[in-house]
CSV table of C-alpha atoms in Angstrom, one decimal:
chain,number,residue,atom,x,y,z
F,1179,UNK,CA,98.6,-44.3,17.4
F,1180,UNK,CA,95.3,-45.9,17.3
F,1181,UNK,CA,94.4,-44.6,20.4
F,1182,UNK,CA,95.1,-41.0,19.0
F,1183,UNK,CA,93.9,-41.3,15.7
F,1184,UNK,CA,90.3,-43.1,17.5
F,1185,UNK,CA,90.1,-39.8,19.9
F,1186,UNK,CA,91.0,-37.6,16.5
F,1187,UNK,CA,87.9,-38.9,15.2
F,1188,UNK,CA,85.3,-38.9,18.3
F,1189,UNK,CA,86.5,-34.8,18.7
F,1190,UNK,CA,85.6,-34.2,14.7
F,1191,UNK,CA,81.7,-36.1,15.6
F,1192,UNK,CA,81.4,-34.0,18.7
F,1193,UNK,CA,82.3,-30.7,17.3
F,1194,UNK,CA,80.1,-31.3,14.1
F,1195,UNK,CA,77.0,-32.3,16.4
F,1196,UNK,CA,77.6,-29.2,18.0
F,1197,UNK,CA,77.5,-26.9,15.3
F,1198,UNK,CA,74.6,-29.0,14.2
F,1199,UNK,CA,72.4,-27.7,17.1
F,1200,UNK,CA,73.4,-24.6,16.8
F,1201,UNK,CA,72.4,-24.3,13.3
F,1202,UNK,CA,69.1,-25.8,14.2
F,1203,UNK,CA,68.6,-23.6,17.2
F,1204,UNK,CA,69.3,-20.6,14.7
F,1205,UNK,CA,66.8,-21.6,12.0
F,1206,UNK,CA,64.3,-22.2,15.2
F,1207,UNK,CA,64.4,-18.7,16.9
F,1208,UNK,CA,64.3,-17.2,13.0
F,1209,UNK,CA,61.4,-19.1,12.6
F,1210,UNK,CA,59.6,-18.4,15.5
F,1211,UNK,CA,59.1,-15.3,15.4
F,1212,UNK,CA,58.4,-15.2,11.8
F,1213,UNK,CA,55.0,-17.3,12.9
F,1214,UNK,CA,54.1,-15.3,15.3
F,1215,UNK,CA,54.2,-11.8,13.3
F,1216,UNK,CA,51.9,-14.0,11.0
F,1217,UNK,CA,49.1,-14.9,13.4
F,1218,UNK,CA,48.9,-11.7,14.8
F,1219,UNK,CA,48.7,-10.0,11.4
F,1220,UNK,CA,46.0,-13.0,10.7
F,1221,UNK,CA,44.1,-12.2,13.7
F,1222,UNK,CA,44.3,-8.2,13.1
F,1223,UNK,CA,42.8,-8.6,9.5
F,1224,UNK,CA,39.9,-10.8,10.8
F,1225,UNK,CA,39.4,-8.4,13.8
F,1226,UNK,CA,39.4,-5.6,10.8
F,1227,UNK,CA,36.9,-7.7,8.8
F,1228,UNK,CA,34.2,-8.4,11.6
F,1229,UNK,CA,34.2,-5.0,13.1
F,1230,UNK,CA,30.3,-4.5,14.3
F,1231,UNK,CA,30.1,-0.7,14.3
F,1232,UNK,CA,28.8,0.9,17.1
F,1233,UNK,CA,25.3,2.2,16.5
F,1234,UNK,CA,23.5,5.3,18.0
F,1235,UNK,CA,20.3,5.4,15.8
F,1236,UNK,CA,18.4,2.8,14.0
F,1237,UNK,CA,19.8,1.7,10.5
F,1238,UNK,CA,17.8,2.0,7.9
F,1239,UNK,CA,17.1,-1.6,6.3
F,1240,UNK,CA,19.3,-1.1,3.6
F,1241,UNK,CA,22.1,-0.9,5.2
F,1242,UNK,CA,21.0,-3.6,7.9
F,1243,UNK,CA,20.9,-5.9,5.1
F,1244,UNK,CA,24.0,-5.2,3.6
F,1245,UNK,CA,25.6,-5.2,7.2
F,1246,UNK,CA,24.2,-9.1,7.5
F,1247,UNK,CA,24.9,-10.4,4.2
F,1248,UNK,CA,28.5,-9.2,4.5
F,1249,UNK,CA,29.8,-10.8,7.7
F,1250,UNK,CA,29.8,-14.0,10.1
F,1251,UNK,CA,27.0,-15.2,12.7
F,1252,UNK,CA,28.8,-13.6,15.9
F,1253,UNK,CA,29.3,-10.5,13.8
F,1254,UNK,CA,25.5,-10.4,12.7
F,1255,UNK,CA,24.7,-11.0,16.6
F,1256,UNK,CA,26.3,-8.5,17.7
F,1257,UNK,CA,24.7,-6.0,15.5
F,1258,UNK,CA,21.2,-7.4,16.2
F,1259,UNK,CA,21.8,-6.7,20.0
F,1260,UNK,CA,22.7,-3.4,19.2
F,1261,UNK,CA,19.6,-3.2,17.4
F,1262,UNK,CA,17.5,-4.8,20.2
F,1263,UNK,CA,19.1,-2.4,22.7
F,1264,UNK,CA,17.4,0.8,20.3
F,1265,UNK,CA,14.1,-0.4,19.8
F,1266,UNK,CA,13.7,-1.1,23.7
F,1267,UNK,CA,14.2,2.9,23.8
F,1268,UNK,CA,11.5,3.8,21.0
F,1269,UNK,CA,8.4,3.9,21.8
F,1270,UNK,CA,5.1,2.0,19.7
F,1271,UNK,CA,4.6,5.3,17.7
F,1272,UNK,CA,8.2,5.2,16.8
F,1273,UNK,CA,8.5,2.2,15.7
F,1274,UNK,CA,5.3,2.5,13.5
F,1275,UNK,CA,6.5,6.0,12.2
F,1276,UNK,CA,10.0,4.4,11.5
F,1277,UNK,CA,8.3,1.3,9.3
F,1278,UNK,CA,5.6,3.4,7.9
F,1279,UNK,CA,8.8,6.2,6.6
F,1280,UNK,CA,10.8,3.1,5.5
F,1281,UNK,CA,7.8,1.5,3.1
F,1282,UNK,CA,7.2,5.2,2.1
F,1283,UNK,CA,10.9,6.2,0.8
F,1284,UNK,CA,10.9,2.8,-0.8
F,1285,UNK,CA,7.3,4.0,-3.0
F,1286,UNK,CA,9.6,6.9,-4.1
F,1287,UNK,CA,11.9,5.0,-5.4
F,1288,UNK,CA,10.2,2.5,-7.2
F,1289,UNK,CA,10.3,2.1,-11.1
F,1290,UNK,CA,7.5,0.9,-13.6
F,1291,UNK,CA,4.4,1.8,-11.6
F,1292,UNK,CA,3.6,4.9,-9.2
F,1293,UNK,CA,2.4,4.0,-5.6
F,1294,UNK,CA,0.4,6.9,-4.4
F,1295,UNK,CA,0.0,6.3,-0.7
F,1296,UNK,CA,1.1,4.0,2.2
F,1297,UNK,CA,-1.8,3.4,5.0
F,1298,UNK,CA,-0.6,1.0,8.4
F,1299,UNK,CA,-2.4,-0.1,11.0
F,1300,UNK,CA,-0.5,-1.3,13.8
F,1301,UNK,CA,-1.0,-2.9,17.2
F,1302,UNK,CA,1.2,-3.8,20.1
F,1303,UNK,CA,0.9,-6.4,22.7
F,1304,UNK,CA,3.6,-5.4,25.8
F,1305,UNK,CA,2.2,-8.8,27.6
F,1306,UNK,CA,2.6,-11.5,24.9
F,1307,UNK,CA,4.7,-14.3,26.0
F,1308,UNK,CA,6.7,-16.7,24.3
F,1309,UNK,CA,5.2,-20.2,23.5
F,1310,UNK,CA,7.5,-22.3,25.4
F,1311,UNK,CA,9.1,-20.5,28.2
F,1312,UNK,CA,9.0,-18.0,31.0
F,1313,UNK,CA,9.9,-14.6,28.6
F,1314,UNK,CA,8.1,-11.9,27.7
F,1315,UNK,CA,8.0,-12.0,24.0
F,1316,UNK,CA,10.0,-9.4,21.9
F,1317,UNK,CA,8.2,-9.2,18.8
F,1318,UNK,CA,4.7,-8.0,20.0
F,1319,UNK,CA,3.4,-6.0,16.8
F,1320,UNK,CA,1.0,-6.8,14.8
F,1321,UNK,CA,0.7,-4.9,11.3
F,1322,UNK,CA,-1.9,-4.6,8.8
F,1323,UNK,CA,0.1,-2.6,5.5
F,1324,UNK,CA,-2.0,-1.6,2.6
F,1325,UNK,CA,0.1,0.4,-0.4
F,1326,UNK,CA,-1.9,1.9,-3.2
F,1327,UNK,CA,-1.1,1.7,-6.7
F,1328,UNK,CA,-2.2,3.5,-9.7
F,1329,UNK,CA,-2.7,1.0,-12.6
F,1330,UNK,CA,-3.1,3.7,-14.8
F,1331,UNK,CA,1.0,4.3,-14.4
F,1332,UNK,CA,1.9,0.5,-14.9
F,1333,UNK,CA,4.4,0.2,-17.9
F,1334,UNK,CA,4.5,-3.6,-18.9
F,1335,UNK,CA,2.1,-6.6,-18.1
F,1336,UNK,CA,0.5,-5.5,-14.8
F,1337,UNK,CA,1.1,-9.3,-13.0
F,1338,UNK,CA,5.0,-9.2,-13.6
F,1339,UNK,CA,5.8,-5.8,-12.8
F,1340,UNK,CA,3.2,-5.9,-9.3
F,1341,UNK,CA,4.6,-9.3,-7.8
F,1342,UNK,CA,8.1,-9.5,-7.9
F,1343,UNK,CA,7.5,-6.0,-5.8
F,1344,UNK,CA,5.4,-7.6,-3.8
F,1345,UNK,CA,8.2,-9.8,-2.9
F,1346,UNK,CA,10.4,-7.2,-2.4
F,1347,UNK,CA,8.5,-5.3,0.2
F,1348,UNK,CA,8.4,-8.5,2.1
F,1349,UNK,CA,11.9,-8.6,2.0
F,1350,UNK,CA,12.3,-4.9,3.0
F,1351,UNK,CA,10.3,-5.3,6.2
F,1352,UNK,CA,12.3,-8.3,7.0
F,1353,UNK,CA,15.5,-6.5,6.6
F,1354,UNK,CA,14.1,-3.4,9.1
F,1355,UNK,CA,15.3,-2.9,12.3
F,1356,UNK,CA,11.7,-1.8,12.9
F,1357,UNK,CA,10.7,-5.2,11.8
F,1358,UNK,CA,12.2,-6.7,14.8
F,1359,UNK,CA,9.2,-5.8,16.3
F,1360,UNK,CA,6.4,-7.5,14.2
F,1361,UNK,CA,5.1,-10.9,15.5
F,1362,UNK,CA,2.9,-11.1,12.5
F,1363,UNK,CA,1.5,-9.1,9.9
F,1364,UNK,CA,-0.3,-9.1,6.2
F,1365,UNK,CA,0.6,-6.8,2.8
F,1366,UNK,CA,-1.7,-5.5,0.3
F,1367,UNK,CA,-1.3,-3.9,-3.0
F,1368,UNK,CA,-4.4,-1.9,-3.3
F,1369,UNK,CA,-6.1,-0.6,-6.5
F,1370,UNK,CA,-6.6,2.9,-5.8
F,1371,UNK,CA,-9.1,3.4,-8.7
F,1372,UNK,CA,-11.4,0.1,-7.2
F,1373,UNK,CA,-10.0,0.2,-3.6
F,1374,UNK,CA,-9.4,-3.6,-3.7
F,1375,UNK,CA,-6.3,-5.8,-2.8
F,1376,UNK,CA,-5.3,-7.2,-6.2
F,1377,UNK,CA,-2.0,-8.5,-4.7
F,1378,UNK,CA,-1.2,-9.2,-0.9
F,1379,UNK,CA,0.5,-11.6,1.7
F,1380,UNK,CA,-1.7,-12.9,4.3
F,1381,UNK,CA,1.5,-13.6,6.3
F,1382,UNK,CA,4.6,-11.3,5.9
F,1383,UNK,CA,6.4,-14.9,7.5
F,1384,UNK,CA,8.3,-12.2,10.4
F,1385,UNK,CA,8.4,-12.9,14.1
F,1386,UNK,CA,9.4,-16.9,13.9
F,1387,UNK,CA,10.9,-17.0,17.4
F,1388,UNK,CA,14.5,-17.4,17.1
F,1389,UNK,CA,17.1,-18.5,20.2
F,1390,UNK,CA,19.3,-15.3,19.5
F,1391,UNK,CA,16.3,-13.3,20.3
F,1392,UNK,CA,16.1,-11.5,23.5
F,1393,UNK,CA,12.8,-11.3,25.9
F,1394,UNK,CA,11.2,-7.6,26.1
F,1395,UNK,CA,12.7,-6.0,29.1
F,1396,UNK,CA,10.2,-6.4,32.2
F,1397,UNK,CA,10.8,-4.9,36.0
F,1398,UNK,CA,12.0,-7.5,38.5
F,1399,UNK,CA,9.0,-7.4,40.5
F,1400,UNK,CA,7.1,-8.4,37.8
F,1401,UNK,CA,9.4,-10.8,36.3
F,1402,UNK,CA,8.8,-12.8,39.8
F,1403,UNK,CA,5.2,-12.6,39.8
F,1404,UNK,CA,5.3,-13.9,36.1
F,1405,UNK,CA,8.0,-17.1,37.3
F,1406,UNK,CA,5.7,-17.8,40.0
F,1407,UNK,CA,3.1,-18.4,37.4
F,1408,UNK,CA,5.2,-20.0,34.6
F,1409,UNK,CA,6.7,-22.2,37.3
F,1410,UNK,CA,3.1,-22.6,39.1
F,1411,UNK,CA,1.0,-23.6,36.0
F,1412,UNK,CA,4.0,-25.8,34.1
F,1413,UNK,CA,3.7,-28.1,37.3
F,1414,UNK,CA,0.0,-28.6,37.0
F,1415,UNK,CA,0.4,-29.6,33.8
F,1416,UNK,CA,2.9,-31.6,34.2
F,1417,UNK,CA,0.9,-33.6,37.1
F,1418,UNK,CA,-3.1,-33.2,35.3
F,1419,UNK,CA,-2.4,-33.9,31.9
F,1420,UNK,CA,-0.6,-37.6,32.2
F,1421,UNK,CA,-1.5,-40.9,31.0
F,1422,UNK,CA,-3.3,-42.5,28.4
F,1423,UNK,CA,-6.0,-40.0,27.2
F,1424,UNK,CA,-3.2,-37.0,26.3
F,1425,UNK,CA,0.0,-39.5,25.1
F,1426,UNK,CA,-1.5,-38.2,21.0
F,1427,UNK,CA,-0.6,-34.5,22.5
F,1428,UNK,CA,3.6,-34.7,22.5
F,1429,UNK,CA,3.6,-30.5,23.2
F,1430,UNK,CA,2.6,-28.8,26.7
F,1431,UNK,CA,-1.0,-28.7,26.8
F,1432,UNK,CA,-1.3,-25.6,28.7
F,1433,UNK,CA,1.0,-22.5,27.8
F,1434,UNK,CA,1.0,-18.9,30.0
F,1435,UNK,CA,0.2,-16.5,26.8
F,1436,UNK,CA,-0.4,-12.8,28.1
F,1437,UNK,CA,1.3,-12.4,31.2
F,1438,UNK,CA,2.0,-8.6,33.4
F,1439,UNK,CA,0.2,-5.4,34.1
F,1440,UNK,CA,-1.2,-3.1,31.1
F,1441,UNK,CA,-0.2,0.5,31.6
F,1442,UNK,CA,-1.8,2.4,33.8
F,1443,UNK,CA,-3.9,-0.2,35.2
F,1444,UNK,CA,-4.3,-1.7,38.8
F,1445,UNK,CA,-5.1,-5.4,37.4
F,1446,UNK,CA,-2.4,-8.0,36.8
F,1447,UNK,CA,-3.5,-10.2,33.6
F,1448,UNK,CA,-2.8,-13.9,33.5
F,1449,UNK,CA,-3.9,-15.8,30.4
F,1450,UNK,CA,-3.4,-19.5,30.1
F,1451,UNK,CA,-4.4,-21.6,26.4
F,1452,UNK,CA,-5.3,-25.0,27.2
F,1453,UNK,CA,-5.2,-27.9,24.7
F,1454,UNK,CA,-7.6,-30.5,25.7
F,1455,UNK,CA,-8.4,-33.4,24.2
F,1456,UNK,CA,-9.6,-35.7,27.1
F,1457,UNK,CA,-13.1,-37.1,26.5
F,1458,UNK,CA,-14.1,-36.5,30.1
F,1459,UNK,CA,-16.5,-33.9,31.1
F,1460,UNK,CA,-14.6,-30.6,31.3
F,1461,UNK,CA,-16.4,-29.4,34.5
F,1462,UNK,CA,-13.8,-31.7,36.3
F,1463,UNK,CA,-11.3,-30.0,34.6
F,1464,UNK,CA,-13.3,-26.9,35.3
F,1465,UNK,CA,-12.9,-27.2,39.1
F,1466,UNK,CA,-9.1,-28.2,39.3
F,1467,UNK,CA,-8.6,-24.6,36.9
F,1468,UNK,CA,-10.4,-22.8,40.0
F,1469,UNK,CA,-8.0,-24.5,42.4
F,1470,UNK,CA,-5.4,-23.6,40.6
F,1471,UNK,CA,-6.6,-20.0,40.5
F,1472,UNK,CA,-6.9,-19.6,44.2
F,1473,UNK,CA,-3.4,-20.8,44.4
F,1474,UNK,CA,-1.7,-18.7,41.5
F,1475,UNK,CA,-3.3,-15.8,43.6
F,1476,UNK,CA,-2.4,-17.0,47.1
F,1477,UNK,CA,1.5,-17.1,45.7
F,1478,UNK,CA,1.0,-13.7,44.5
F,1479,UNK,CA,-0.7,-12.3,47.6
F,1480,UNK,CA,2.8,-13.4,49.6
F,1481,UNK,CA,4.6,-10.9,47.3
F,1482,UNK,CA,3.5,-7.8,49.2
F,1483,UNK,CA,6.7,-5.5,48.4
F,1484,UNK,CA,6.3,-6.6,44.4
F,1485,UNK,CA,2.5,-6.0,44.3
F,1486,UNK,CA,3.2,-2.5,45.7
F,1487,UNK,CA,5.7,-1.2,43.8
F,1488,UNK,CA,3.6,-2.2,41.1
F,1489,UNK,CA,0.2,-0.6,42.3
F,1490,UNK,CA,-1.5,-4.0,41.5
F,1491,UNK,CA,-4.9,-4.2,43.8
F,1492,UNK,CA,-6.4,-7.1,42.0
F,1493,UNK,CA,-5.9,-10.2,39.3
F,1494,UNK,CA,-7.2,-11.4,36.3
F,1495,UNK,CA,-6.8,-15.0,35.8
F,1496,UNK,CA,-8.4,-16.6,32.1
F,1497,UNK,CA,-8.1,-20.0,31.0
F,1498,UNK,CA,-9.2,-20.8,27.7
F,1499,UNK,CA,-9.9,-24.1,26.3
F,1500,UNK,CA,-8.6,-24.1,22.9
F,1501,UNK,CA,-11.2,-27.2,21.6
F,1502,UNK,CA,-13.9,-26.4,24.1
F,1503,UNK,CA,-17.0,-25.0,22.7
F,1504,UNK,CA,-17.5,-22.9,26.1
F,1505,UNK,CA,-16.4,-19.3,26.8
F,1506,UNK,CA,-13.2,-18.9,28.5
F,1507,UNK,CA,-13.1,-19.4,32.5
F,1508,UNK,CA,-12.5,-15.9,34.0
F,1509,UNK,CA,-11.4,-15.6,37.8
F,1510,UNK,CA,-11.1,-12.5,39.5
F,1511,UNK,CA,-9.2,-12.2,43.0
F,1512,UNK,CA,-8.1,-9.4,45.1
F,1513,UNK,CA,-5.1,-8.9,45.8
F,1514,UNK,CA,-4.6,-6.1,48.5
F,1515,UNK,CA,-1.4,-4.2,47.8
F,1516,UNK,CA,-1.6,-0.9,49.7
């Protein structure tokens, strides 16, 4: 009997542990799936939210800036290349057109004083390179902006009406797409009754080099002329400016600033700044900089197939001494390409 009523029992704890795991395998596979639906709604209302539109034409800045204050880094990015990808297709007169239009619909719009005219120079340099690296560098316009006022139209205290728009016009070239391609620049309210600059910026604070910022688009040939160079000139630094007379200098004492070939012009440009501090006489350092001439050109002269597609016959090689009280040192070379 005991034997019966002991296997009675172990039957009942076996058939309740069953329907135990069942249960638990039930609530499991509802579960599951449950999750699942709810990440991939998650992910598919984030995907909604950071949608980068795809853009054909410039934005104008206002939407630009309500594009970036609106959505995450990568999302921002994204846009910004798009951006980047337009401007390499407009030419200079675009881009100063499309700035110029910009600071002109903005005058129209503006409330508590009348701006009669907008006047822009601009200037572009396609062979600036970056400070600290071989890349051509994006932002290679310089701007002078001057926006006339009458003061007769001013309605209110002339200093708080004229500078907080001031500060908005900074902000507005900022915010253009066509402001991607300022490396520096200055702003001026301008009297038109007097002709002076009662209000300006001497810097408009644009073109701070930034590591989501692409190069300018270069050809290859030239982009292997200009590594031979970078690569050519960072190693003589590297081995002349040691030891104890540059360890107060902690930055690269010599940097490759205008690199490439102007358009429509046989000469390839090579400019080098120099920061030198050394008290010894600079015409030592005068005859290494010719050595390292001859040797910048000798590298390029083995690049026959680049110097020809190019149509570059001769070099211009210019290092200037930052602290030196002497002119630059100009070298010229030939270079031979058929």
């Amino acid at each position: 009997m005991k034997k019966y009523t002991w296997g009675l029992c172990l039957l009942t704890l076996m058939l309740l542990f069953a329907c135990g795991c069942h249960s638990d395998s039930e609530e499991t596979s509802t579960d599951e799936p449950t999750k699942d639906v709810q990440q991939e709604q998650k992910a598919e209302e984030n995907t909604q939210e950071e949608s980068v539109p795809t853009l054909t034409v410039l934005p104008t800045w206002e939407e630009r800036q309500a594009f970036l204050l609106q959505h995450s880094k990568e999302a921002r990015q994204a846009y910004n290349t798009q951006i980047y990808d337009l401007l390499n297709q407009c030419s200079p007169q675009q881009v100063y057109d499309g700035l110029r239009q910009e600071l002109e619909n903005w005058c129209s719009t503006v409330e508590g004083v009348a701006f009669t005219r907008v006047e822009a120079e601009f200037s572009q340099d396609p062979l600036l390179m970056w400070s600290d690296g071989d890349k051509r560098q994006f932002r290679n316009v310089t701007a002078s902006i001057r926006l006339f006022y009458a003061p007769s139209t001013l309605e209110g205290a002339e200093q708080s009406v004229m500078e907080p728009l001031l500060e908005e016009v900074q902000q507005l070239i900022r915010q253009s797409p066509y402001g991607l391609k300022l490396v520096s620049g200055e702003l001026a309210f301008v009297d038109e009754t007097t002709g002076y600059p009662n209000y300006f910026l001497n810097d408009l604070g644009v073109g701070t080099p930034d590591g989501e910022e692409p190069s300018a688009p270069i050809p290859p040939e030239e982009q292997a002329l200009q590594t031979l160079a970078y690569e050519t000139i960072s190693a003589f630094c590297q081995q002349t400016f040691t030891g104890e007379p540059f360890t107060s200098l902690p930055y690269a004492n010599m940097t490759l600033s205008r690199f490439g070939v102007e358009e429509g012009s046989p000469a390839l440009v090579c400019e080098v700044r120099i920061q030198y501090s050394s008290t010894e006489d600079t015409q030592t350092l005068a005859q290494q900089l010719e050595g390292l001439a001859q040797q910048l050109a000798d590298q390029w002269m083995g690049e026959g197939q680049a110097l020809g597609s190019l149509g570059i016959t001769t070099c211009q090689i210019t290092f200037d001494l930052r602290d030196s009280p002497n002119d630059p040192l100009v070298f010229d070379f030939p270079l031979g390409a058929v």
